[in-house]
């Protein structure tokens, strides 16, 4: 158990600057998730922590030790690989025992630890099998087992669930979370799946193009995205973005887009004041849109035409058009609307997001 | 009364009527559809080829070994006399021992050096492709040609090796590379190793490249050092490939002819003969075809055992 500190971490391959000035303080016992689109540098960051990738610049400390120059085996970490990387010629037992054998643990201790881990993961009956006699989910468990028998200070996971089918992925996600609650070992988890990130992480680090975009608890990322990228990346279906101009007097600002006009709620008014006469990006989450009813204030409604109806059972996703803007609204399953129907939608005025057009930062 | 509508019936009848020629086509179709017949038909050329070029020479070789055929003399059946004679022949005994010695050490060296080269080449470095390609040179130069070059290097008077070693002060007296039986044998082993190593290296390299690099990363996280990673991960996964190359190499080395023929000709004083070169000397140079054939047939049981062991091992791997 230990904290992990990344200080001004950089990684350059010949032509690619894969990780840029990453600063991150991962607390003891924390489950932290690195998330971002493919190629954003998540794996590279993780592999630098593991010692599998040389550090171009910066510093990594695990516990109180700077580990920059330590080989992987001396860093007291364990890693679960995306394709599991189980030794194909060894039994499940030997796969899990290998790390302990290499570290010269006494036989009895090895046996005890492997048994314990197998029990936790429910793979006691598989110990004599070879990896290729296992299903994907079972291999996954063995790979996790191999990591936990070592009782390392930090667990590293690189997209460990991405080779599983959707149902198994959800199940393993829950199990990993339970496992972390039980073992309380610091964990760094890499994924490109924002749902996985939100459900697993104590805190989530959103990355793009090698930069950290935002670090925060899942809800914080959802409610207060610090820029347009995070806003669009977190949440499903993704946030709607509308290009608007800020108009009006200081006391009653409006956001005027083509085919859509909304009053600016008092909570946002002070920050948006300086943007008067300029264009900004308005962000509305699909769940913050609903069919207008009597109670909605006049300034917060607009008219649209239904483009596509996607009934999901528990809810309906309405793809609508307001002028040239396409928006998605998440509405009650009881709503009865057809394609080309006109619909009046209302926004939730407390939950509007505004982003600077050039810096894309949240206003 | 109207006739029943006949169109359909008539049509069917017309279709059912035999067209001229259909019958033969049908016979052919049926013939082709019978798997057993077709299989024999398709296999026939291969069987003929194998029979002509493998079975016939083999059988006739066996026949020769059981006869007292010599050049200009149609032989008669003499039973195992040739084998018995060879067995008591001291040169044969020497050649027999030499063949094992030569095969054993050459294979060990080729495996060790080939493995080492393959591991080096499996890393990424600048000019990797060029090095990999040039490594094949010893393999593609005709053996006779390269062995000649080696023979020149080992030459009693002009040996560049002796000159180098002498000049650098490693030796005071010239090494009798090819003029001493023991040295000669080791020289042959060196040349064979030089020639055969690329095949090992390339094959093992191909095997190495099928090993998922993540396994090495996993092992290094598991605390294995370089040697342990090789021993516990690379080697077990490379074993099937290794076995195949080793068996190939044993077969080739055990029956090696060209290299000894050019390098030492079996000398000095028959000290470096292998079974193949001695069989040639007796059978062709001396003209005692029957005895020569018997000598070379001594290789058969040994090679048979080698192949059998390999097949058994591979089957066990597949079954496991
Ligand atoms: N060994 C390598 N050599 C060169 N470029 C690499 C290497 N590994 C990764 N990269 C590049 O670094 C960037 C980040 O990669 P990676 O960390 O694997 O992304 P991801 O977030 O998908 O895990 C990518 O642009 C990738 O192409
Ligand atoms: Mg990755």
XYZ file of C-alpha atoms and ligand atoms in Angstrom:
711
model
C 0.000 0.000 0.000
C 1.443 3.267 -1.021
C 0.846 6.544 -2.697
C 2.157 7.171 -6.184
C 3.496 10.497 -7.342
C 3.979 11.462 -10.966
C 5.929 14.674 -11.375
C 6.252 16.473 -14.721
C 6.234 13.100 -16.407
C 7.072 13.059 -20.110
C 7.536 10.366 -22.682
C 8.856 10.900 -26.175
C 9.198 8.199 -28.752
C 11.180 9.106 -31.837
C 8.460 11.212 -33.336
C 5.579 10.976 -30.923
C 5.370 12.979 -27.732
C 3.115 10.453 -26.038
C 2.898 11.813 -22.495
C 3.168 15.494 -21.696
C 3.895 17.046 -18.315
C 1.727 14.678 -16.363
C 1.402 15.600 -12.702
C -0.631 13.324 -10.526
C -0.814 12.463 -6.879
C -2.405 9.060 -6.397
C -3.311 8.569 -2.778
C -2.743 5.505 -0.708
C -5.512 2.888 -1.235
C -7.043 4.933 -4.001
C -8.516 3.389 -7.138
C -7.610 5.799 -9.885
C -8.666 5.418 -13.489
C -6.907 6.876 -16.513
C -9.404 7.307 -19.300
C -9.244 8.808 -22.749
C -9.522 7.968 -26.403
C -7.156 5.457 -27.948
C -3.625 6.786 -28.378
C -3.866 9.453 -25.686
C -0.963 8.069 -23.683
C -2.726 6.121 -20.932
C -0.846 2.881 -21.464
C 2.445 4.682 -21.821
C 1.888 6.419 -18.499
C 1.012 3.146 -16.826
C 3.992 1.364 -18.347
C 6.306 4.058 -17.080
C 4.974 3.438 -13.596
C 5.566 -0.274 -14.126
C 9.095 0.324 -15.352
C 8.422 -1.243 -18.738
C 8.957 2.056 -20.524
C 11.822 4.424 -19.907
C 10.974 7.849 -18.577
C 12.018 10.662 -20.904
C 11.683 13.355 -18.256
C 10.093 13.742 -14.867
C 9.887 11.604 -11.803
C 7.836 8.722 -10.467
C 7.718 7.891 -6.784
C 6.017 4.872 -5.278
C 5.679 5.161 -1.517
C 8.619 7.333 -0.548
C 10.976 5.916 -3.157
C 11.771 7.519 -6.463
C 11.651 4.537 -8.800
C 12.896 6.076 -12.048
C 15.949 3.858 -12.122
C 14.501 0.757 -10.513
C 13.785 -2.263 -12.722
C 10.163 -3.456 -12.802
C 10.757 -6.300 -10.390
C 11.998 -3.993 -7.649
C 9.084 -1.585 -7.811
C 6.728 -3.754 -5.789
C 3.895 -3.529 -8.268
C 1.797 -6.066 -10.138
C 0.190 -5.600 -13.492
C -2.745 -7.139 -15.308
C -2.353 -7.016 -19.069
C -5.053 -6.511 -21.665
C -4.438 -9.907 -23.245
C -3.736 -11.411 -19.799
C -0.192 -12.507 -20.750
C -0.574 -15.807 -18.942
C 2.323 -18.203 -19.435
C 0.810 -20.686 -21.881
C 2.990 -23.616 -20.834
C 2.261 -23.323 -17.130
C -0.775 -24.431 -15.186
C -2.983 -21.884 -13.514
C -1.298 -22.697 -10.232
C 2.176 -22.169 -11.676
C 1.107 -18.989 -13.385
C 0.029 -17.577 -10.063
C 2.991 -19.010 -8.166
C 5.656 -17.879 -10.624
C 6.201 -14.425 -9.152
C 6.502 -15.868 -5.662
C 8.891 -18.594 -6.784
C 11.093 -16.016 -8.466
C 11.147 -14.139 -5.196
C 12.122 -17.286 -3.334
C 9.102 -17.540 -1.088
C 8.901 -20.753 0.934
C 6.770 -23.409 -0.669
C 4.147 -23.479 2.047
C 3.677 -19.729 1.847
C 3.303 -19.891 -1.936
C 0.706 -22.592 -1.628
C -1.232 -20.658 0.956
C -1.227 -17.443 -1.023
C -2.245 -19.108 -4.269
C -5.051 -20.968 -2.490
C -6.269 -17.774 -0.861
C -6.249 -15.881 -4.125
C -7.948 -18.735 -5.943
C -10.657 -18.745 -3.324
C -11.239 -15.024 -3.550
C -11.546 -15.296 -7.312
C -13.475 -18.561 -7.368
C -10.952 -20.447 -9.458
C -9.970 -23.217 -7.003
C -11.107 -25.867 -9.454
C -9.011 -24.556 -12.312
C -5.588 -24.662 -10.700
C -4.389 -27.673 -12.677
C -5.493 -26.398 -16.058
C -3.475 -24.678 -18.710
C -4.537 -21.202 -19.851
C -5.840 -22.389 -23.177
C -8.319 -24.654 -21.416
C -9.952 -21.597 -19.844
C -12.635 -19.211 -21.017
C -11.910 -15.517 -21.390
C -13.436 -14.679 -18.048
C -11.493 -17.415 -16.291
C -8.232 -16.256 -17.816
C -9.047 -12.793 -16.627
C -9.423 -14.084 -13.095
C -6.154 -15.964 -13.268
C -4.419 -12.817 -14.474
C -5.875 -10.922 -11.529
C -4.921 -13.810 -9.250
C -1.340 -13.649 -10.427
C -1.301 -9.994 -9.439
C -2.882 -10.335 -6.011
C -0.794 -13.259 -4.688
C 2.151 -10.928 -4.653
C 0.528 -8.469 -2.198
C 2.127 -5.602 -4.091
C 2.015 -1.954 -3.125
C 0.257 -0.976 -6.320
C -1.910 -2.757 -8.875
C -1.700 -1.684 -12.477
C -4.441 -2.608 -14.920
C -4.198 -1.954 -18.648
C -7.652 -2.316 -20.178
C -8.131 -5.654 -18.429
C -11.762 -6.056 -19.423
C -11.663 -5.028 -23.040
C -11.334 -8.584 -24.351
C -14.488 -9.750 -22.586
C -18.000 -9.666 -23.941
C -20.306 -6.949 -22.687
C -22.104 -8.972 -20.047
C -18.963 -10.468 -18.554
C -17.349 -7.064 -18.570
C -20.061 -5.647 -16.337
C -19.756 -8.622 -14.004
C -15.969 -8.442 -13.770
C -16.208 -4.701 -13.236
C -18.266 -5.292 -10.134
C -15.881 -7.988 -8.957
C -12.849 -5.786 -9.429
C -14.503 -3.084 -7.404
C -15.335 -5.531 -4.636
C -11.800 -6.872 -4.739
C -10.383 -3.410 -4.325
C -12.654 -2.692 -1.394
C -11.389 -5.871 0.192
C -7.668 -5.586 -0.516
C -7.404 -1.818 -0.204
C -4.355 -1.714 -2.462
C -3.630 1.378 -4.483
C -4.705 0.712 -8.058
C -4.112 2.487 -11.345
C -6.533 1.388 -13.991
C -6.412 2.280 -17.674
C -9.470 2.144 -19.915
C -10.946 3.903 -22.896
C -14.455 3.196 -21.644
C -15.877 6.124 -19.729
C -18.566 3.998 -18.091
C -15.884 1.716 -16.666
C -13.961 4.759 -15.532
C -16.944 6.349 -13.808
C -18.063 3.167 -12.077
C -14.659 1.986 -10.885
C -12.692 5.083 -10.092
C -12.452 6.837 -6.763
C -11.028 9.514 -8.983
C -10.802 9.638 -12.740
C -8.067 11.192 -14.852
C -9.198 12.213 -18.317
C -6.390 12.337 -20.884
C -6.138 13.504 -24.453
C -3.133 13.768 -26.764
C -0.781 13.066 -23.871
C -2.160 15.837 -21.668
C -4.208 15.434 -18.537
C -7.485 17.234 -19.172
C -9.048 16.950 -15.748
C -8.711 14.954 -12.563
C -11.686 14.497 -10.301
C -14.247 12.284 -8.721
C -16.641 10.792 -11.238
C -19.554 13.048 -10.359
C -17.366 16.094 -10.407
C -16.267 15.306 -13.950
C -19.867 14.859 -14.903
C -21.271 17.988 -13.310
C -18.283 20.305 -13.663
C -16.278 19.312 -16.712
C -13.390 21.718 -16.983
C -13.415 21.834 -20.748
C -15.360 20.881 -23.790
C -13.455 17.669 -24.360
C -14.187 16.283 -20.911
C -17.795 17.415 -21.196
C -18.197 15.498 -24.424
C -16.216 12.461 -23.321
C -17.923 11.809 -20.007
C -21.584 10.880 -20.133
C -23.567 8.735 -22.494
C -25.218 9.755 -24.719
C -22.743 12.596 -25.069
C -23.487 16.203 -24.204
C -25.140 18.325 -26.918
C -23.140 21.293 -28.105
C -24.707 24.352 -29.694
C -22.838 27.302 -31.105
C -24.459 30.483 -29.655
C -23.899 34.226 -29.426
C -24.208 36.029 -26.064
C -26.554 39.014 -26.323
C -28.646 41.403 -24.261
C -28.060 43.567 -21.252
C -26.207 42.550 -18.144
C -29.425 41.889 -16.290
C -30.952 39.665 -18.980
C -28.415 37.877 -21.140
C -29.556 35.472 -23.815
C -27.798 32.775 -25.802
C -28.818 33.119 -29.418
C -28.099 30.301 -31.815
C -29.665 29.526 -35.169
C -33.044 28.032 -34.448
C -32.577 28.138 -30.708
C -32.734 30.951 -28.163
C -32.337 30.530 -24.441
C -32.180 32.861 -21.504
C -28.958 32.693 -19.552
C -29.679 31.598 -16.010
C -28.560 33.922 -13.203
C -25.958 31.353 -12.005
C -24.017 31.711 -15.236
C -24.653 35.411 -15.817
C -21.646 36.852 -14.056
C -19.081 34.645 -15.792
C -20.702 35.161 -19.186
C -20.913 38.941 -18.864
C -17.496 39.516 -20.460
C -18.519 37.364 -23.409
C -21.298 39.734 -24.467
C -21.301 40.070 -28.219
C -19.080 36.995 -28.625
C -19.784 33.420 -29.565
C -19.484 30.546 -27.100
C -20.366 26.857 -27.061
C -23.432 25.934 -25.083
C -23.499 22.416 -23.658
C -26.676 20.623 -22.621
C -26.707 17.030 -21.426
C -29.475 14.868 -22.922
C -30.828 14.219 -19.441
C -31.150 17.964 -18.828
C -33.646 18.287 -21.660
C -37.290 17.369 -21.231
C -40.635 17.911 -22.940
C -41.807 21.362 -21.939
C -44.683 21.542 -19.498
C -46.620 24.369 -17.892
C -44.088 24.839 -15.127
C -41.163 25.657 -17.377
C -40.167 29.291 -17.639
C -40.596 30.829 -21.044
C -36.899 31.675 -21.504
C -35.790 28.070 -21.175
C -37.848 26.399 -23.864
C -37.314 26.005 -27.583
C -39.035 24.286 -30.479
C -37.603 21.355 -32.376
C -38.589 18.615 -34.796
C -38.207 14.925 -34.021
C -35.622 13.299 -36.245
C -35.170 9.827 -34.773
C -36.895 8.052 -31.887
C -34.831 5.479 -29.971
C -36.932 3.681 -27.366
C -34.648 1.943 -24.857
C -37.336 0.630 -22.547
C -36.458 2.570 -19.427
C -36.230 5.791 -21.410
C -36.485 7.185 -24.887
C -33.717 8.988 -26.702
C -35.131 11.654 -28.973
C -32.862 12.921 -31.703
C -34.261 16.315 -32.574
C -33.380 19.189 -34.824
C -33.592 22.780 -33.731
C -32.705 24.738 -36.832
C -29.424 23.239 -38.039
C -28.535 21.893 -34.582
C -28.930 18.191 -33.814
C -29.608 17.434 -30.186
C -30.385 14.332 -28.185
C -32.918 14.440 -25.389
C -33.478 11.731 -22.853
C -37.190 11.607 -22.099
C -39.734 9.517 -20.219
C -40.639 6.172 -21.778
C -44.263 7.243 -21.794
C -43.716 9.997 -24.329
C -45.447 9.241 -27.619
C -43.826 11.030 -30.506
C -43.179 10.176 -34.116
C -40.579 11.258 -36.610
C -41.248 14.787 -37.973
C -43.486 15.674 -35.018
C -42.881 19.120 -33.618
C -41.849 19.142 -29.990
C -41.261 21.870 -27.411
C -38.283 21.096 -25.220
C -37.215 22.738 -21.988
C -33.738 22.852 -20.477
C -32.820 22.467 -16.859
C -31.516 26.006 -16.160
C -29.213 24.942 -13.312
C -27.316 22.553 -15.526
C -26.215 24.498 -18.548
C -22.542 24.455 -19.529
C -20.692 27.136 -21.465
C -17.295 26.816 -23.121
C -14.941 29.350 -24.555
C -14.767 28.927 -28.337
C -11.004 29.175 -28.652
C -9.634 27.736 -25.425
C -12.568 25.300 -25.085
C -12.328 25.842 -21.318
C -15.473 25.886 -19.230
C -16.757 29.393 -18.505
C -63.859 -34.902 -72.288
C -60.823 -32.805 -72.007
C -57.540 -34.460 -71.681
C -55.886 -33.842 -68.358
C -53.631 -30.910 -68.587
C -50.670 -32.585 -70.006
C -48.198 -29.788 -70.216
C -46.618 -30.419 -66.864
C -46.530 -34.144 -67.234
C -45.146 -33.922 -70.704
C -42.544 -31.471 -69.593
C -41.441 -33.792 -66.855
C -41.203 -36.657 -69.241
C -39.135 -34.640 -71.622
C -36.752 -33.758 -68.876
C -36.530 -37.339 -67.804
C -35.726 -38.533 -71.289
C -32.093 -39.403 -71.671
C -30.214 -36.907 -73.727
C -27.606 -38.350 -75.961
C -24.336 -38.238 -74.096
C -25.775 -37.723 -70.614
C -25.079 -41.261 -69.700
C -21.365 -41.007 -70.137
C -21.198 -37.699 -68.358
C -23.135 -39.247 -65.511
C -20.730 -42.123 -65.311
C -17.855 -39.702 -65.059
C -19.643 -37.672 -62.414
C -20.327 -40.745 -60.380
C -16.729 -41.782 -60.711
C -15.503 -38.385 -59.592
C -17.931 -38.325 -56.721
C -16.699 -41.586 -55.334
C -14.121 -40.316 -52.915
C -12.040 -43.411 -52.766
C -11.529 -43.680 -56.480
C -10.851 -40.006 -56.884
C -8.385 -40.092 -54.060
C -6.414 -42.910 -55.626
C -6.464 -41.105 -58.921
C -5.115 -37.913 -57.419
C -2.531 -39.708 -55.326
C -1.228 -41.826 -58.170
C 1.322 -39.330 -59.565
C 2.799 -38.777 -56.114
C 3.026 -42.483 -55.468
C 4.751 -43.024 -58.803
C 7.195 -40.203 -58.139
C 7.982 -41.385 -54.639
C 8.326 -44.925 -55.876
C 10.698 -43.973 -58.651
C 12.879 -41.551 -56.832
C 12.826 -42.708 -53.237
C 11.714 -46.276 -52.875
C 13.647 -47.668 -55.846
C 17.064 -46.247 -54.943
C 16.497 -47.233 -51.343
C 15.541 -50.798 -52.128
C 18.338 -51.153 -54.607
C 20.758 -49.772 -52.012
C 19.604 -52.353 -49.526
C 19.995 -55.028 -52.161
C 23.529 -53.833 -52.922
C 24.469 -54.035 -49.280
C 23.401 -57.660 -49.204
C 25.439 -58.557 -52.271
C 29.083 -58.686 -53.271
C 28.545 -56.308 -56.173
C 31.603 -54.381 -57.224
C 32.404 -52.249 -60.233
C 32.288 -54.483 -63.284
C 30.927 -57.425 -61.347
C 27.218 -58.265 -61.036
C 26.838 -59.305 -57.450
C 25.369 -62.280 -55.700
C 23.491 -62.420 -52.477
C 25.891 -62.773 -49.573
C 23.626 -62.110 -46.604
C 25.018 -59.872 -43.862
C 28.637 -60.522 -44.734
C 29.298 -56.924 -45.733
C 27.910 -55.662 -42.453
C 29.975 -58.096 -40.454
C 33.094 -57.131 -42.345
C 32.508 -53.453 -41.786
C 31.875 -54.003 -38.113
C 35.296 -55.567 -37.700
C 37.058 -52.942 -39.793
C 39.028 -50.539 -37.584
C 38.609 -47.646 -40.009
C 34.895 -48.213 -40.003
C 34.910 -48.198 -36.223
C 36.817 -44.938 -36.258
C 34.434 -43.431 -38.818
C 31.468 -44.589 -36.777
C 32.816 -42.945 -33.622
C 33.783 -39.846 -35.602
C 30.290 -39.503 -36.958
C 28.799 -39.438 -33.470
C 31.492 -37.109 -32.171
C 31.124 -34.763 -35.116
C 27.330 -34.733 -34.974
C 27.219 -34.304 -31.222
C 29.558 -31.349 -30.935
C 28.540 -29.628 -34.149
C 24.880 -29.770 -33.113
C 25.620 -28.501 -29.624
C 27.615 -25.584 -30.981
C 25.099 -24.766 -33.668
C 22.293 -24.798 -31.136
C 24.120 -22.708 -28.561
C 25.490 -20.153 -31.009
C 22.332 -20.132 -33.119
C 20.236 -19.482 -30.032
C 22.536 -16.737 -28.912
C 22.420 -15.093 -32.338
C 18.664 -15.431 -32.533
C 18.266 -13.773 -29.144
C 20.531 -10.931 -30.229
C 18.736 -10.475 -33.522
C 15.375 -10.506 -31.809
C 16.142 -7.157 -30.238
C 15.504 -4.069 -32.257
C 18.532 -2.161 -33.421
C 19.605 -0.081 -36.357
C 20.345 -2.085 -39.490
C 18.531 -5.122 -38.148
C 17.351 -6.284 -41.540
C 20.760 -6.058 -43.138
C 22.349 -8.065 -40.364
C 19.599 -10.665 -40.504
C 20.004 -11.033 -44.247
C 23.797 -11.162 -44.224
C 23.690 -13.824 -41.547
C 22.346 -16.200 -44.121
C 25.485 -15.924 -46.232
C 27.270 -19.017 -44.906
C 24.082 -20.891 -45.561
C 23.684 -19.895 -49.180
C 27.316 -20.082 -50.300
C 27.842 -23.539 -51.816
C 29.439 -25.753 -49.193
C 32.211 -26.815 -51.482
C 33.205 -23.234 -52.106
C 33.167 -22.093 -48.515
C 34.889 -25.228 -47.327
C 37.648 -24.546 -49.796
C 38.109 -21.141 -48.258
C 38.296 -22.708 -44.829
C 40.743 -25.282 -46.056
C 42.956 -22.488 -47.243
C 42.739 -20.836 -43.848
C 43.791 -24.101 -42.242
C 46.497 -24.772 -44.812
C 49.722 -26.135 -43.270
C 51.919 -23.568 -44.991
C 49.693 -20.644 -45.799
C 47.262 -20.709 -42.896
C 46.168 -17.162 -42.181
C 44.959 -18.323 -38.772
C 48.354 -19.630 -37.795
C 49.910 -16.429 -39.012
C 47.491 -14.294 -36.995
C 47.844 -16.316 -33.828
C 51.584 -16.404 -34.216
C 51.874 -12.693 -34.833
C 49.659 -11.773 -31.911
C 51.728 -14.016 -29.687
C 49.066 -16.539 -28.813
C 51.110 -19.450 -30.107
C 54.770 -20.237 -30.540
C 54.392 -23.275 -32.748
C 52.124 -23.564 -35.747
C 48.950 -25.497 -35.097
C 48.735 -28.591 -37.330
C 45.126 -27.847 -38.204
C 44.492 -30.451 -40.823
C 47.573 -32.565 -40.555
C 46.567 -34.004 -37.200
C 43.524 -36.261 -36.848
C 42.191 -34.685 -33.655
C 42.714 -31.124 -34.838
C 41.245 -32.069 -38.193
C 38.062 -33.329 -36.593
C 37.656 -30.144 -34.591
C 38.313 -28.061 -37.694
C 35.537 -29.912 -39.464
C 33.254 -29.260 -36.505
C 34.110 -25.565 -36.632
C 33.315 -25.327 -40.328
C 30.110 -27.295 -39.933
C 29.068 -25.019 -37.083
C 29.852 -21.937 -39.112
C 27.800 -23.260 -41.993
C 24.834 -24.587 -40.075
C 24.431 -21.904 -37.449
C 22.443 -19.470 -39.651
C 19.768 -22.082 -40.178
C 19.442 -22.477 -36.430
C 19.480 -18.748 -35.866
C 16.857 -17.960 -38.491
C 14.533 -20.739 -37.441
C 14.877 -19.970 -33.761
C 14.390 -16.291 -34.510
C 11.147 -17.093 -36.269
C 10.154 -19.095 -33.202
C 11.096 -16.247 -30.886
C 8.956 -13.852 -32.826
C 5.869 -15.918 -32.162
C 6.318 -15.429 -28.421
C 4.137 -12.647 -27.111
C 6.442 -9.901 -25.757
C 3.928 -9.270 -22.980
C 5.025 -12.571 -21.477
C 8.494 -11.191 -20.967
C 7.112 -8.049 -19.455
C 4.895 -10.096 -17.175
C 7.874 -12.223 -16.172
C 10.051 -9.241 -15.475
C 7.308 -7.816 -13.256
C 7.135 -11.231 -11.626
C 10.743 -10.750 -10.629
C 12.526 -12.901 -13.195
C 15.936 -11.695 -14.354
C 17.153 -12.078 -17.920
C 18.376 -15.621 -17.510
C 15.261 -16.712 -15.625
C 13.048 -15.183 -18.288
C 14.899 -17.191 -20.888
C 14.770 -20.386 -18.870
C 11.185 -20.188 -17.664
C 9.457 -18.450 -20.557
C 11.456 -18.387 -23.795
C 12.970 -21.837 -23.677
C 9.796 -23.837 -22.897
C 7.889 -21.972 -25.601
C 10.700 -22.428 -28.081
C 11.183 -26.118 -27.387
C 9.043 -27.502 -30.216
C 10.814 -25.360 -32.820
C 14.177 -26.182 -31.307
C 13.461 -29.862 -31.445
C 12.597 -29.698 -35.110
C 15.776 -27.837 -36.075
C 17.919 -30.059 -33.905
C 16.523 -33.169 -35.541
C 16.987 -31.708 -38.992
C 20.512 -30.784 -38.124
C 21.315 -34.182 -36.643
C 20.100 -35.879 -39.774
C 22.135 -33.614 -42.006
C 25.249 -33.612 -39.889
C 25.187 -37.340 -39.298
C 25.126 -37.986 -43.008
C 27.462 -35.122 -43.889
C 29.740 -35.741 -46.838
C 30.749 -32.641 -48.793
C 32.455 -30.832 -45.981
C 34.780 -33.664 -44.944
C 35.379 -34.640 -48.541
C 36.651 -31.169 -49.393
C 38.296 -30.247 -46.113
C 40.276 -33.365 -45.233
C 39.159 -36.088 -47.608
C 38.920 -38.286 -44.516
C 42.583 -37.942 -43.732
C 45.118 -37.739 -42.350
C 45.355 -41.511 -42.247
C 41.568 -41.985 -42.324
C 41.322 -40.175 -38.982
C 38.510 -37.828 -39.969
C 36.279 -40.142 -41.961
C 32.574 -40.033 -41.383
C 30.302 -42.887 -42.362
C 29.332 -41.149 -45.580
C 32.862 -40.343 -46.712
C 34.123 -43.787 -45.784
C 31.220 -45.431 -47.575
C 32.095 -43.367 -50.613
C 35.738 -44.301 -50.418
C 35.001 -47.999 -50.146
C 32.001 -48.110 -52.454
C 32.914 -45.709 -55.224
C 36.608 -44.926 -55.020
C 37.577 -48.515 -54.353
C 34.637 -49.886 -56.290
C 33.283 -52.293 -53.668
C 29.689 -51.185 -54.096
C 28.234 -53.812 -51.799
C 30.511 -52.993 -48.892
C 30.055 -49.260 -49.403
C 26.304 -49.651 -49.334
C 26.522 -51.667 -46.138
C 28.612 -48.996 -44.444
C 26.213 -46.235 -45.361
C 23.253 -48.302 -44.214
C 24.669 -48.224 -40.697
C 23.360 -44.671 -40.563
C 19.798 -45.782 -41.012
C 18.942 -47.177 -37.567
C 20.478 -44.165 -35.842
C 18.537 -41.663 -37.912
C 15.437 -43.758 -37.516
C 15.659 -43.524 -33.736
C 16.179 -39.762 -33.915
C 13.117 -39.246 -36.061
C 11.061 -41.582 -33.942
C 11.948 -39.696 -30.760
C 11.035 -36.439 -32.407
C 7.696 -37.670 -33.659
C 6.838 -39.070 -30.269
C 7.743 -35.857 -28.524
C 5.782 -33.701 -30.968
C 2.763 -35.915 -30.590
C 2.989 -35.611 -26.841
C 3.122 -31.835 -27.161
C 0.035 -31.815 -29.314
C -1.778 -34.117 -26.959
C -0.892 -32.153 -23.848
N 6.771 1.764 -28.729
C 6.276 2.864 -29.301
N 6.956 3.501 -30.284
C 6.470 4.621 -30.841
N 5.301 5.205 -30.520
C 4.564 4.612 -29.565
C 5.004 3.419 -28.900
N 4.071 3.079 -27.991
C 3.099 3.999 -28.075
N 3.385 4.938 -29.016
C 2.575 6.103 -29.366
O 2.334 6.843 -28.200
C 1.008 7.321 -28.175
C 0.305 6.852 -26.915
O 0.175 5.454 -26.938
P -0.541 4.657 -25.792
O -0.019 5.096 -24.476
O -0.399 3.225 -26.104
O -2.049 5.082 -25.954
P -3.352 4.550 -25.216
O -3.894 5.725 -24.514
O -4.257 4.087 -26.306
O -2.957 3.449 -24.311
C 0.347 6.823 -29.445
O 0.368 7.857 -30.381
C 1.218 5.694 -29.891
O 1.205 5.576 -31.281
Mg -3.463 1.360 -24.431
